[in-house]
Amino acid sequence: MQNNRNFFKGGILLSVAVSFLLLGCSEEKSNEVEKKIEKSVEVVEEKIEIIEEKTEAIEEEVQQKAEVVEEEVEQKVEVIKEETQALKAEVVAVVEQKTGADIYKTCASCHGQKAEKVAMGKSQVIQGWDEDKIVAALKGYKDGSYGGAMKTLMKGQASKLSDEDMKRVAEYISKL
Ligand code: HEC
């Protein structure tokens, strides 16, 4: 009986010891788990930081690129504006361009409606002259290299004409 009781006592002591041991063990384990969790949290936090840095860098890059694009667009708008204005000016010039017939109205008083007259009793009759001959005479009057006694008068007339005007009026006269 005595032996049995001792054995029983021993059994209780042993089980207490084992449970202490087990308790100790599980405490150690939960510490380990905690440490692991802490480490994971640290890793995640580091990654978040990296992502934030990268995001910032990307944002900066996007902003810089947007600024470049904005500048390019502004420049192109400026170019298009200038081109549009030039085109408008061209269209206006074409619309306002005098025809050969319009220009000849100022010549007809001296040279006749059909260019058939001897202007002021001095000029040659220019009816029947071809375009090139008329243009050459007008250019000559303009730069002083052509003409007779009354060339100064015709210099005044020819100087008002651009090269284009001369061509137009010459073409008109050549067909009268
Ligand atoms: C106020 C009168 C007058 C008007 C306006 C006039 N002319 Fe004349 N034109 C003359 C006279 C005068 C001459 C001769 C000048 C000279 O001595 O060379 C002449 C000469 C010319 C000649 C060369 C003929 C030649 O004798 O060698 C041509 C071409 C001509 N005129 C074209 C024109 C045209 C085009 C216009 C209109 C843009 C024009 N003229 C307006 C008086 C006029």
JSON list of C-alpha atoms and ligand atoms in Angstrom, two decimals:
[
{"chain": "A", "resi": 1, "resn": "MET", "atom": "CA", "xyz": [0.00, 0.00, 0.00]},
{"chain": "A", "resi": 2, "resn": "GLN", "atom": "CA", "xyz": [2.83, 2.40, 1.05]},
{"chain": "A", "resi": 3, "resn": "ASN", "atom": "CA", "xyz": [4.60, 1.72, -2.20]},
{"chain": "A", "resi": 4, "resn": "ASN", "atom": "CA", "xyz": [1.43, 2.34, -4.16]},
{"chain": "A", "resi": 5, "resn": "ARG", "atom": "CA", "xyz": [0.85, 5.71, -2.48]},
{"chain": "A", "resi": 6, "resn": "ASN", "atom": "CA", "xyz": [4.41, 6.76, -3.15]},
{"chain": "A", "resi": 7, "resn": "PHE", "atom": "CA", "xyz": [3.97, 5.73, -6.70]},
{"chain": "A", "resi": 8, "resn": "PHE", "atom": "CA", "xyz": [0.77, 7.76, -6.90]},
{"chain": "A", "resi": 9, "resn": "LYS", "atom": "CA", "xyz": [2.49, 10.81, -5.37]},
{"chain": "A", "resi": 10, "resn": "GLY", "atom": "CA", "xyz": [5.34, 10.39, -7.75]},
{"chain": "A", "resi": 11, "resn": "GLY", "atom": "CA", "xyz": [2.83, 10.22, -10.59]},
{"chain": "A", "resi": 12, "resn": "ILE", "atom": "CA", "xyz": [1.22, 13.53, -9.60]},
{"chain": "A", "resi": 13, "resn": "LEU", "atom": "CA", "xyz": [4.61, 15.25, -9.24]},
{"chain": "A", "resi": 14, "resn": "LEU", "atom": "CA", "xyz": [5.65, 13.96, -12.63]},
{"chain": "A", "resi": 15, "resn": "SER", "atom": "CA", "xyz": [2.46, 15.13, -14.33]},
{"chain": "A", "resi": 16, "resn": "VAL", "atom": "CA", "xyz": [2.82, 18.61, -12.74]},
{"chain": "A", "resi": 17, "resn": "ALA", "atom": "CA", "xyz": [6.42, 18.76, -13.91]},
{"chain": "A", "resi": 18, "resn": "VAL", "atom": "CA", "xyz": [5.41, 17.70, -17.41]},
{"chain": "A", "resi": 19, "resn": "SER", "atom": "CA", "xyz": [2.61, 20.25, -17.55]},
{"chain": "A", "resi": 20, "resn": "PHE", "atom": "CA", "xyz": [5.04, 22.96, -16.35]},
{"chain": "A", "resi": 21, "resn": "LEU", "atom": "CA", "xyz": [7.39, 21.84, -19.02]},
{"chain": "A", "resi": 22, "resn": "LEU", "atom": "CA", "xyz": [4.62, 21.88, -21.59]},
{"chain": "A", "resi": 23, "resn": "LEU", "atom": "CA", "xyz": [3.43, 25.30, -20.41]},
{"chain": "A", "resi": 24, "resn": "GLY", "atom": "CA", "xyz": [6.96, 26.57, -20.68]},
{"chain": "A", "resi": 25, "resn": "CYS", "atom": "CA", "xyz": [7.21, 25.10, -24.15]},
{"chain": "A", "resi": 26, "resn": "SER", "atom": "CA", "xyz": [3.99, 26.60, -25.43]},
{"chain": "A", "resi": 27, "resn": "GLU", "atom": "CA", "xyz": [4.98, 29.99, -23.97]},
{"chain": "A", "resi": 28, "resn": "GLU", "atom": "CA", "xyz": [8.22, 29.75, -25.89]},
{"chain": "A", "resi": 29, "resn": "LYS", "atom": "CA", "xyz": [6.29, 28.82, -29.01]},
{"chain": "A", "resi": 30, "resn": "SER", "atom": "CA", "xyz": [3.91, 31.74, -28.75]},
{"chain": "A", "resi": 31, "resn": "ASN", "atom": "CA", "xyz": [6.93, 34.02, -28.27]},
{"chain": "A", "resi": 32, "resn": "GLU", "atom": "CA", "xyz": [8.37, 32.62, -31.44]},
{"chain": "A", "resi": 33, "resn": "VAL", "atom": "CA", "xyz": [5.10, 33.16, -33.32]},
{"chain": "A", "resi": 34, "resn": "GLU", "atom": "CA", "xyz": [4.95, 36.72, -31.99]},
{"chain": "A", "resi": 35, "resn": "LYS", "atom": "CA", "xyz": [8.47, 37.33, -33.17]},
{"chain": "A", "resi": 36, "resn": "LYS", "atom": "CA", "xyz": [7.65, 35.94, -36.57]},
{"chain": "A", "resi": 37, "resn": "ILE", "atom": "CA", "xyz": [4.57, 38.13, -36.84]},
{"chain": "A", "resi": 38, "resn": "GLU", "atom": "CA", "xyz": [6.61, 41.16, -35.80]},
{"chain": "A", "resi": 39, "resn": "LYS", "atom": "CA", "xyz": [9.18, 40.36, -38.44]},
{"chain": "A", "resi": 40, "resn": "SER", "atom": "CA", "xyz": [6.50, 39.95, -41.09]},
{"chain": "A", "resi": 41, "resn": "VAL", "atom": "CA", "xyz": [4.97, 43.26, -40.09]},
{"chain": "A", "resi": 42, "resn": "GLU", "atom": "CA", "xyz": [8.41, 44.86, -40.38]},
{"chain": "A", "resi": 43, "resn": "VAL", "atom": "CA", "xyz": [8.91, 43.35, -43.84]},
{"chain": "A", "resi": 44, "resn": "VAL", "atom": "CA", "xyz": [5.47, 44.52, -44.95]},
{"chain": "A", "resi": 45, "resn": "GLU", "atom": "CA", "xyz": [6.16, 48.00, -43.61]},
{"chain": "A", "resi": 46, "resn": "GLU", "atom": "CA", "xyz": [9.46, 48.11, -45.48]},
{"chain": "A", "resi": 47, "resn": "LYS", "atom": "CA", "xyz": [7.73, 47.05, -48.67]},
{"chain": "A", "resi": 48, "resn": "ILE", "atom": "CA", "xyz": [5.06, 49.70, -48.19]},
{"chain": "A", "resi": 49, "resn": "GLU", "atom": "CA", "xyz": [7.82, 52.28, -47.80]},
{"chain": "A", "resi": 50, "resn": "ILE", "atom": "CA", "xyz": [9.49, 51.09, -51.01]},
{"chain": "A", "resi": 51, "resn": "ILE", "atom": "CA", "xyz": [6.15, 51.20, -52.84]},
{"chain": "A", "resi": 52, "resn": "GLU", "atom": "CA", "xyz": [5.51, 54.70, -51.55]},
{"chain": "A", "resi": 53, "resn": "GLU", "atom": "CA", "xyz": [8.93, 55.85, -52.72]},
{"chain": "A", "resi": 54, "resn": "LYS", "atom": "CA", "xyz": [8.39, 54.31, -56.12]},
{"chain": "A", "resi": 55, "resn": "THR", "atom": "CA", "xyz": [4.94, 55.85, -56.38]},
{"chain": "A", "resi": 56, "resn": "GLU", "atom": "CA", "xyz": [6.40, 59.25, -55.59]},
{"chain": "A", "resi": 57, "resn": "ALA", "atom": "CA", "xyz": [9.10, 58.79, -58.22]},
{"chain": "A", "resi": 58, "resn": "ILE", "atom": "CA", "xyz": [6.50, 57.75, -60.80]},
{"chain": "A", "resi": 59, "resn": "GLU", "atom": "CA", "xyz": [4.29, 60.70, -59.91]},
{"chain": "A", "resi": 60, "resn": "GLU", "atom": "CA", "xyz": [7.23, 63.05, -60.36]},
{"chain": "A", "resi": 61, "resn": "GLU", "atom": "CA", "xyz": [8.11, 61.47, -63.69]},
{"chain": "A", "resi": 62, "resn": "VAL", "atom": "CA", "xyz": [4.52, 61.68, -64.91]},
{"chain": "A", "resi": 63, "resn": "GLN", "atom": "CA", "xyz": [4.35, 65.33, -63.90]},
{"chain": "A", "resi": 64, "resn": "GLN", "atom": "CA", "xyz": [7.59, 66.12, -65.72]},
{"chain": "A", "resi": 65, "resn": "LYS", "atom": "CA", "xyz": [6.37, 64.34, -68.84]},
{"chain": "A", "resi": 66, "resn": "ALA", "atom": "CA", "xyz": [3.03, 66.11, -68.64]},
{"chain": "A", "resi": 67, "resn": "GLU", "atom": "CA", "xyz": [4.87, 69.44, -68.47]},
{"chain": "A", "resi": 68, "resn": "VAL", "atom": "CA", "xyz": [6.93, 68.54, -71.54]},
{"chain": "A", "resi": 69, "resn": "VAL", "atom": "CA", "xyz": [3.80, 67.49, -73.44]},
{"chain": "A", "resi": 70, "resn": "GLU", "atom": "CA", "xyz": [2.02, 70.67, -72.36]},
{"chain": "A", "resi": 71, "resn": "GLU", "atom": "CA", "xyz": [4.92, 72.76, -73.64]},
{"chain": "A", "resi": 72, "resn": "GLU", "atom": "CA", "xyz": [4.98, 70.86, -76.94]},
{"chain": "A", "resi": 73, "resn": "VAL", "atom": "CA", "xyz": [1.24, 71.32, -77.37]},
{"chain": "A", "resi": 74, "resn": "GLU", "atom": "CA", "xyz": [1.57, 75.04, -76.64]},
{"chain": "A", "resi": 75, "resn": "GLN", "atom": "CA", "xyz": [4.34, 75.36, -79.21]},
{"chain": "A", "resi": 76, "resn": "LYS", "atom": "CA", "xyz": [2.31, 73.48, -81.80]},
{"chain": "A", "resi": 77, "resn": "VAL", "atom": "CA", "xyz": [-0.73, 75.64, -81.10]},
{"chain": "A", "resi": 78, "resn": "GLU", "atom": "CA", "xyz": [1.51, 78.69, -81.62]},
{"chain": "A", "resi": 79, "resn": "VAL", "atom": "CA", "xyz": [2.79, 77.27, -84.94]},
{"chain": "A", "resi": 80, "resn": "ILE", "atom": "CA", "xyz": [-0.75, 76.47, -86.09]},
{"chain": "A", "resi": 81, "resn": "LYS", "atom": "CA", "xyz": [-1.88, 79.97, -85.13]},
{"chain": "A", "resi": 82, "resn": "GLU", "atom": "CA", "xyz": [0.94, 81.47, -87.15]},
{"chain": "A", "resi": 83, "resn": "GLU", "atom": "CA", "xyz": [0.21, 79.20, -90.10]},
{"chain": "A", "resi": 84, "resn": "THR", "atom": "CA", "xyz": [-3.47, 80.07, -89.94]},
{"chain": "A", "resi": 85, "resn": "GLN", "atom": "CA", "xyz": [-2.65, 83.76, -89.91]},
{"chain": "A", "resi": 86, "resn": "ALA", "atom": "CA", "xyz": [-0.29, 83.36, -92.87]},
{"chain": "A", "resi": 87, "resn": "LEU", "atom": "CA", "xyz": [-2.96, 81.41, -94.71]},
{"chain": "A", "resi": 88, "resn": "LYS", "atom": "CA", "xyz": [-5.56, 84.07, -93.93]},
{"chain": "A", "resi": 89, "resn": "ALA", "atom": "CA", "xyz": [-3.22, 86.76, -95.23]},
{"chain": "A", "resi": 90, "resn": "GLU", "atom": "CA", "xyz": [-2.70, 84.72, -98.39]},
{"chain": "A", "resi": 91, "resn": "VAL", "atom": "CA", "xyz": [-6.43, 84.26, -98.89]},
{"chain": "A", "resi": 92, "resn": "VAL", "atom": "CA", "xyz": [-7.04, 87.98, -98.28]},
{"chain": "A", "resi": 93, "resn": "ALA", "atom": "CA", "xyz": [-4.27, 88.82, -100.76]},
{"chain": "A", "resi": 94, "resn": "VAL", "atom": "CA", "xyz": [-5.84, 86.55, -103.37]},
{"chain": "A", "resi": 95, "resn": "VAL", "atom": "CA", "xyz": [-9.31, 87.97, -102.75]},
{"chain": "A", "resi": 96, "resn": "GLU", "atom": "CA", "xyz": [-8.02, 91.55, -102.86]},
{"chain": "A", "resi": 97, "resn": "GLN", "atom": "CA", "xyz": [-5.82, 90.91, -105.86]},
{"chain": "A", "resi": 98, "resn": "LYS", "atom": "CA", "xyz": [-6.69, 93.14, -108.73]},
{"chain": "A", "resi": 99, "resn": "THR", "atom": "CA", "xyz": [-7.36, 91.45, -112.00]},
{"chain": "A", "resi": 100, "resn": "GLY", "atom": "CA", "xyz": [-5.63, 92.60, -115.19]},
{"chain": "A", "resi": 101, "resn": "ALA", "atom": "CA", "xyz": [-8.87, 94.28, -116.23]},
{"chain": "A", "resi": 102, "resn": "ASP", "atom": "CA", "xyz": [-9.05, 96.22, -112.93]},
{"chain": "A", "resi": 103, "resn": "ILE", "atom": "CA", "xyz": [-5.47, 97.46, -113.31]},
{"chain": "A", "resi": 104, "resn": "TYR", "atom": "CA", "xyz": [-5.94, 98.43, -116.95]},
{"chain": "A", "resi": 105, "resn": "LYS", "atom": "CA", "xyz": [-8.74, 100.82, -116.02]},
{"chain": "A", "resi": 106, "resn": "THR", "atom": "CA", "xyz": [-6.04, 103.30, -114.88]},
{"chain": "A", "resi": 107, "resn": "CYS", "atom": "CA", "xyz": [-4.16, 102.87, -118.18]},
{"chain": "A", "resi": 108, "resn": "ALA", "atom": "CA", "xyz": [-7.12, 103.15, -120.53]},
{"chain": "A", "resi": 109, "resn": "SER", "atom": "CA", "xyz": [-7.46, 106.91, -120.18]},
{"chain": "A", "resi": 110, "resn": "CYS", "atom": "CA", "xyz": [-4.16, 107.34, -122.06]},
{"chain": "A", "resi": 111, "resn": "HIS", "atom": "CA", "xyz": [-3.79, 104.10, -124.03]},
{"chain": "A", "resi": 112, "resn": "GLY", "atom": "CA", "xyz": [-7.49, 103.66, -124.98]},
{"chain": "A", "resi": 113, "resn": "GLN", "atom": "CA", "xyz": [-10.04, 101.05, -124.02]},
{"chain": "A", "resi": 114, "resn": "LYS", "atom": "CA", "xyz": [-8.51, 98.61, -126.51]},
{"chain": "A", "resi": 115, "resn": "ALA", "atom": "CA", "xyz": [-4.91, 99.82, -126.11]},
{"chain": "A", "resi": 116, "resn": "GLU", "atom": "CA", "xyz": [-5.31, 101.23, -129.57]},
{"chain": "A", "resi": 117, "resn": "LYS", "atom": "CA", "xyz": [-4.22, 104.81, -128.87]},
{"chain": "A", "resi": 118, "resn": "VAL", "atom": "CA", "xyz": [-0.93, 106.63, -129.11]},
{"chain": "A", "resi": 119, "resn": "ALA", "atom": "CA", "xyz": [-0.78, 107.75, -125.48]},
{"chain": "A", "resi": 120, "resn": "MET", "atom": "CA", "xyz": [-0.44, 111.53, -125.21]},
{"chain": "A", "resi": 121, "resn": "GLY", "atom": "CA", "xyz": [0.62, 111.61, -128.81]},
{"chain": "A", "resi": 122, "resn": "LYS", "atom": "CA", "xyz": [3.95, 110.06, -127.88]},
{"chain": "A", "resi": 123, "resn": "SER", "atom": "CA", "xyz": [3.78, 106.33, -127.07]},
{"chain": "A", "resi": 124, "resn": "GLN", "atom": "CA", "xyz": [3.76, 103.43, -129.41]},
{"chain": "A", "resi": 125, "resn": "VAL", "atom": "CA", "xyz": [0.45, 101.67, -129.81]},
{"chain": "A", "resi": 126, "resn": "ILE", "atom": "CA", "xyz": [0.67, 98.76, -127.42]},
{"chain": "A", "resi": 127, "resn": "GLN", "atom": "CA", "xyz": [-2.28, 96.85, -128.81]},
{"chain": "A", "resi": 128, "resn": "GLY", "atom": "CA", "xyz": [-0.99, 93.59, -130.24]},
{"chain": "A", "resi": 129, "resn": "TRP", "atom": "CA", "xyz": [2.10, 93.51, -128.00]},
{"chain": "A", "resi": 130, "resn": "ASP", "atom": "CA", "xyz": [2.71, 90.16, -126.35]},
{"chain": "A", "resi": 131, "resn": "GLU", "atom": "CA", "xyz": [2.75, 89.70, -122.58]},
{"chain": "A", "resi": 132, "resn": "ASP", "atom": "CA", "xyz": [6.56, 89.48, -122.25]},
{"chain": "A", "resi": 133, "resn": "LYS", "atom": "CA", "xyz": [7.17, 92.64, -124.29]},
{"chain": "A", "resi": 134, "resn": "ILE", "atom": "CA", "xyz": [4.72, 94.62, -122.16]},
{"chain": "A", "resi": 135, "resn": "VAL", "atom": "CA", "xyz": [6.18, 93.29, -118.88]},
{"chain": "A", "resi": 136, "resn": "ALA", "atom": "CA", "xyz": [9.71, 94.11, -120.09]},
{"chain": "A", "resi": 137, "resn": "ALA", "atom": "CA", "xyz": [8.66, 97.68, -120.97]},
{"chain": "A", "resi": 138, "resn": "LEU", "atom": "CA", "xyz": [6.90, 98.17, -117.60]},
{"chain": "A", "resi": 139, "resn": "LYS", "atom": "CA", "xyz": [9.91, 96.79, -115.66]},
{"chain": "A", "resi": 140, "resn": "GLY", "atom": "CA", "xyz": [12.17, 99.03, -117.69]},
{"chain": "A", "resi": 141, "resn": "TYR", "atom": "CA", "xyz": [10.05, 102.10, -116.87]},
{"chain": "A", "resi": 142, "resn": "LYS", "atom": "CA", "xyz": [10.06, 101.10, -113.19]},
{"chain": "A", "resi": 143, "resn": "ASP", "atom": "CA", "xyz": [13.85, 100.78, -112.92]},
{"chain": "A", "resi": 144, "resn": "GLY", "atom": "CA", "xyz": [14.55, 103.61, -115.37]},
{"chain": "A", "resi": 145, "resn": "SER", "atom": "CA", "xyz": [16.22, 101.45, -118.03]},
{"chain": "A", "resi": 146, "resn": "TYR", "atom": "CA", "xyz": [13.51, 101.89, -120.70]},
{"chain": "A", "resi": 147, "resn": "GLY", "atom": "CA", "xyz": [11.56, 104.67, -122.33]},
{"chain": "A", "resi": 148, "resn": "GLY", "atom": "CA", "xyz": [11.45, 107.71, -124.53]},
{"chain": "A", "resi": 149, "resn": "ALA", "atom": "CA", "xyz": [10.76, 111.35, -123.95]},
{"chain": "A", "resi": 150, "resn": "MET", "atom": "CA", "xyz": [7.93, 110.73, -121.53]},
{"chain": "A", "resi": 151, "resn": "LYS", "atom": "CA", "xyz": [9.40, 107.83, -119.63]},
{"chain": "A", "resi": 152, "resn": "THR", "atom": "CA", "xyz": [9.20, 109.69, -116.31]},
{"chain": "A", "resi": 153, "resn": "LEU", "atom": "CA", "xyz": [5.43, 109.72, -116.63]},
{"chain": "A", "resi": 154, "resn": "MET", "atom": "CA", "xyz": [5.34, 105.96, -117.25]},
{"chain": "A", "resi": 155, "resn": "LYS", "atom": "CA", "xyz": [7.82, 105.41, -114.36]},
{"chain": "A", "resi": 156, "resn": "GLY", "atom": "CA", "xyz": [5.13, 106.84, -112.09]},
{"chain": "A", "resi": 157, "resn": "GLN", "atom": "CA", "xyz": [2.58, 104.41, -113.54]},
{"chain": "A", "resi": 158, "resn": "ALA", "atom": "CA", "xyz": [4.80, 101.33, -113.53]},
{"chain": "A", "resi": 159, "resn": "SER", "atom": "CA", "xyz": [6.16, 101.93, -110.00]},
{"chain": "A", "resi": 160, "resn": "LYS", "atom": "CA", "xyz": [2.70, 101.36, -108.57]},
{"chain": "A", "resi": 161, "resn": "LEU", "atom": "CA", "xyz": [2.66, 97.85, -110.00]},
{"chain": "A", "resi": 162, "resn": "SER", "atom": "CA", "xyz": [4.08, 94.71, -108.40]},
{"chain": "A", "resi": 163, "resn": "ASP", "atom": "CA", "xyz": [5.60, 92.00, -110.61]},
{"chain": "A", "resi": 164, "resn": "GLU", "atom": "CA", "xyz": [2.32, 90.10, -110.30]},
{"chain": "A", "resi": 165, "resn": "ASP", "atom": "CA", "xyz": [0.28, 93.18, -111.28]},
{"chain": "A", "resi": 166, "resn": "MET", "atom": "CA", "xyz": [2.50, 93.68, -114.32]},
{"chain": "A", "resi": 167, "resn": "LYS", "atom": "CA", "xyz": [1.97, 90.11, -115.44]},
{"chain": "A", "resi": 168, "resn": "ARG", "atom": "CA", "xyz": [-1.78, 90.37, -115.02]},
{"chain": "A", "resi": 169, "resn": "VAL", "atom": "CA", "xyz": [-2.22, 93.66, -116.82]},
{"chain": "A", "resi": 170, "resn": "ALA", "atom": "CA", "xyz": [0.21, 92.59, -119.58]},
{"chain": "A", "resi": 171, "resn": "GLU", "atom": "CA", "xyz": [-1.74, 89.41, -120.13]},
{"chain": "A", "resi": 172, "resn": "TYR", "atom": "CA", "xyz": [-4.95, 91.43, -120.30]},
{"chain": "A", "resi": 173, "resn": "ILE", "atom": "CA", "xyz": [-3.50, 93.95, -122.80]},
{"chain": "A", "resi": 174, "resn": "SER", "atom": "CA", "xyz": [-2.06, 91.17, -124.98]},
{"chain": "A", "resi": 175, "resn": "LYS", "atom": "CA", "xyz": [-5.59, 89.84, -125.49]},
{"chain": "A", "resi": 176, "resn": "LEU", "atom": "CA", "xyz": [-7.29, 93.14, -126.36]},
{"chain": "B", "resi": 1, "resn": "HEC", "atom": "C1", "xyz": [-1.15, 109.59, -118.20]},
{"chain": "B", "resi": 1, "resn": "HEC", "atom": "C2", "xyz": [-1.09, 108.72, -119.41]},
{"chain": "B", "resi": 1, "resn": "HEC", "atom": "C3", "xyz": [-0.64, 107.33, -119.28]},
{"chain": "B", "resi": 1, "resn": "HEC", "atom": "C4", "xyz": [-1.13, 106.42, -118.45]},
{"chain": "B", "resi": 1, "resn": "HEC", "atom": "C5", "xyz": [-2.21, 106.55, -117.35]},
{"chain": "B", "resi": 1, "resn": "HEC", "atom": "C6", "xyz": [-0.42, 105.19, -118.77]},
{"chain": "B", "resi": 1, "resn": "HEC", "atom": "N1", "xyz": [0.48, 105.37, -119.76]},
{"chain": "B", "resi": 1, "resn": "HEC", "atom": "FE1", "xyz": [1.62, 104.01, -120.65]},
{"chain": "B", "resi": 1, "resn": "HEC", "atom": "N2", "xyz": [2.48, 105.36, -121.71]},
{"chain": "B", "resi": 1, "resn": "HEC", "atom": "C7", "xyz": [2.17, 106.70, -121.74]},
{"chain": "B", "resi": 1, "resn": "HEC", "atom": "C8", "xyz": [3.15, 107.43, -122.51]},
{"chain": "B", "resi": 1, "resn": "HEC", "atom": "C9", "xyz": [3.15, 108.92, -122.79]},
{"chain": "B", "resi": 1, "resn": "HEC", "atom": "C10", "xyz": [4.07, 106.48, -122.96]},
{"chain": "B", "resi": 1, "resn": "HEC", "atom": "C11", "xyz": [5.32, 106.71, -123.72]},
{"chain": "B", "resi": 1, "resn": "HEC", "atom": "C12", "xyz": [6.45, 106.97, -122.69]},
{"chain": "B", "resi": 1, "resn": "HEC", "atom": "C13", "xyz": [7.82, 107.05, -123.27]},
{"chain": "B", "resi": 1, "resn": "HEC", "atom": "O1", "xyz": [8.17, 108.17, -123.72]},
{"chain": "B", "resi": 1, "resn": "HEC", "atom": "O2", "xyz": [8.53, 106.05, -123.27]},
{"chain": "B", "resi": 1, "resn": "HEC", "atom": "C14", "xyz": [3.60, 105.20, -122.45]},
{"chain": "B", "resi": 1, "resn": "HEC", "atom": "C15", "xyz": [4.20, 104.02, -122.73]},
{"chain": "B", "resi": 1, "resn": "HEC", "atom": "C16", "xyz": [3.74, 102.79, -122.37]},
{"chain": "B", "resi": 1, "resn": "HEC", "atom": "C17", "xyz": [4.26, 101.52, -122.80]},
{"chain": "B", "resi": 1, "resn": "HEC", "atom": "C18", "xyz": [5.38, 101.28, -123.74]},
{"chain": "B", "resi": 1, "resn": "HEC", "atom": "C19", "xyz": [5.04, 101.78, -125.11]},
{"chain": "B", "resi": 1, "resn": "HEC", "atom": "C20", "xyz": [6.23, 102.46, -125.70]},
{"chain": "B", "resi": 1, "resn": "HEC", "atom": "O3", "xyz": [5.98, 103.55, -126.28]},
{"chain": "B", "resi": 1, "resn": "HEC", "atom": "O4", "xyz": [7.33, 101.97, -125.62]},
{"chain": "B", "resi": 1, "resn": "HEC", "atom": "C21", "xyz": [3.54, 100.55, -122.18]},
{"chain": "B", "resi": 1, "resn": "HEC", "atom": "C22", "xyz": [3.70, 99.05, -122.31]},
{"chain": "B", "resi": 1, "resn": "HEC", "atom": "C23", "xyz": [2.60, 101.22, -121.35]},
{"chain": "B", "resi": 1, "resn": "HEC", "atom": "N3", "xyz": [2.72, 102.58, -121.49]},
{"chain": "B", "resi": 1, "resn": "HEC", "atom": "C24", "xyz": [1.70, 100.57, -120.54]},
{"chain": "B", "resi": 1, "resn": "HEC", "atom": "C25", "xyz": [0.92, 101.24, -119.64]},
{"chain": "B", "resi": 1, "resn": "HEC", "atom": "C26", "xyz": [0.16, 100.56, -118.63]},
{"chain": "B", "resi": 1, "resn": "HEC", "atom": "C27", "xyz": [0.08, 99.06, -118.42]},
{"chain": "B", "resi": 1, "resn": "HEC", "atom": "C28", "xyz": [-0.49, 101.51, -117.92]},
{"chain": "B", "resi": 1, "resn": "HEC", "atom": "C29", "xyz": [-1.39, 101.33, -116.76]},
{"chain": "B", "resi": 1, "resn": "HEC", "atom": "C30", "xyz": [-0.88, 100.68, -115.62]},
{"chain": "B", "resi": 1, "resn": "HEC", "atom": "C31", "xyz": [-0.11, 102.77, -118.50]},
{"chain": "B", "resi": 1, "resn": "HEC", "atom": "N4", "xyz": [0.75, 102.58, -119.52]},
{"chain": "B", "resi": 1, "resn": "HEC", "atom": "C32", "xyz": [-0.62, 104.00, -118.07]},
{"chain": "B", "resi": 1, "resn": "HEC", "atom": "C33", "xyz": [1.10, 107.30, -121.08]},
{"chain": "B", "resi": 1, "resn": "HEC", "atom": "C34", "xyz": [0.35, 106.68, -120.10]}
]
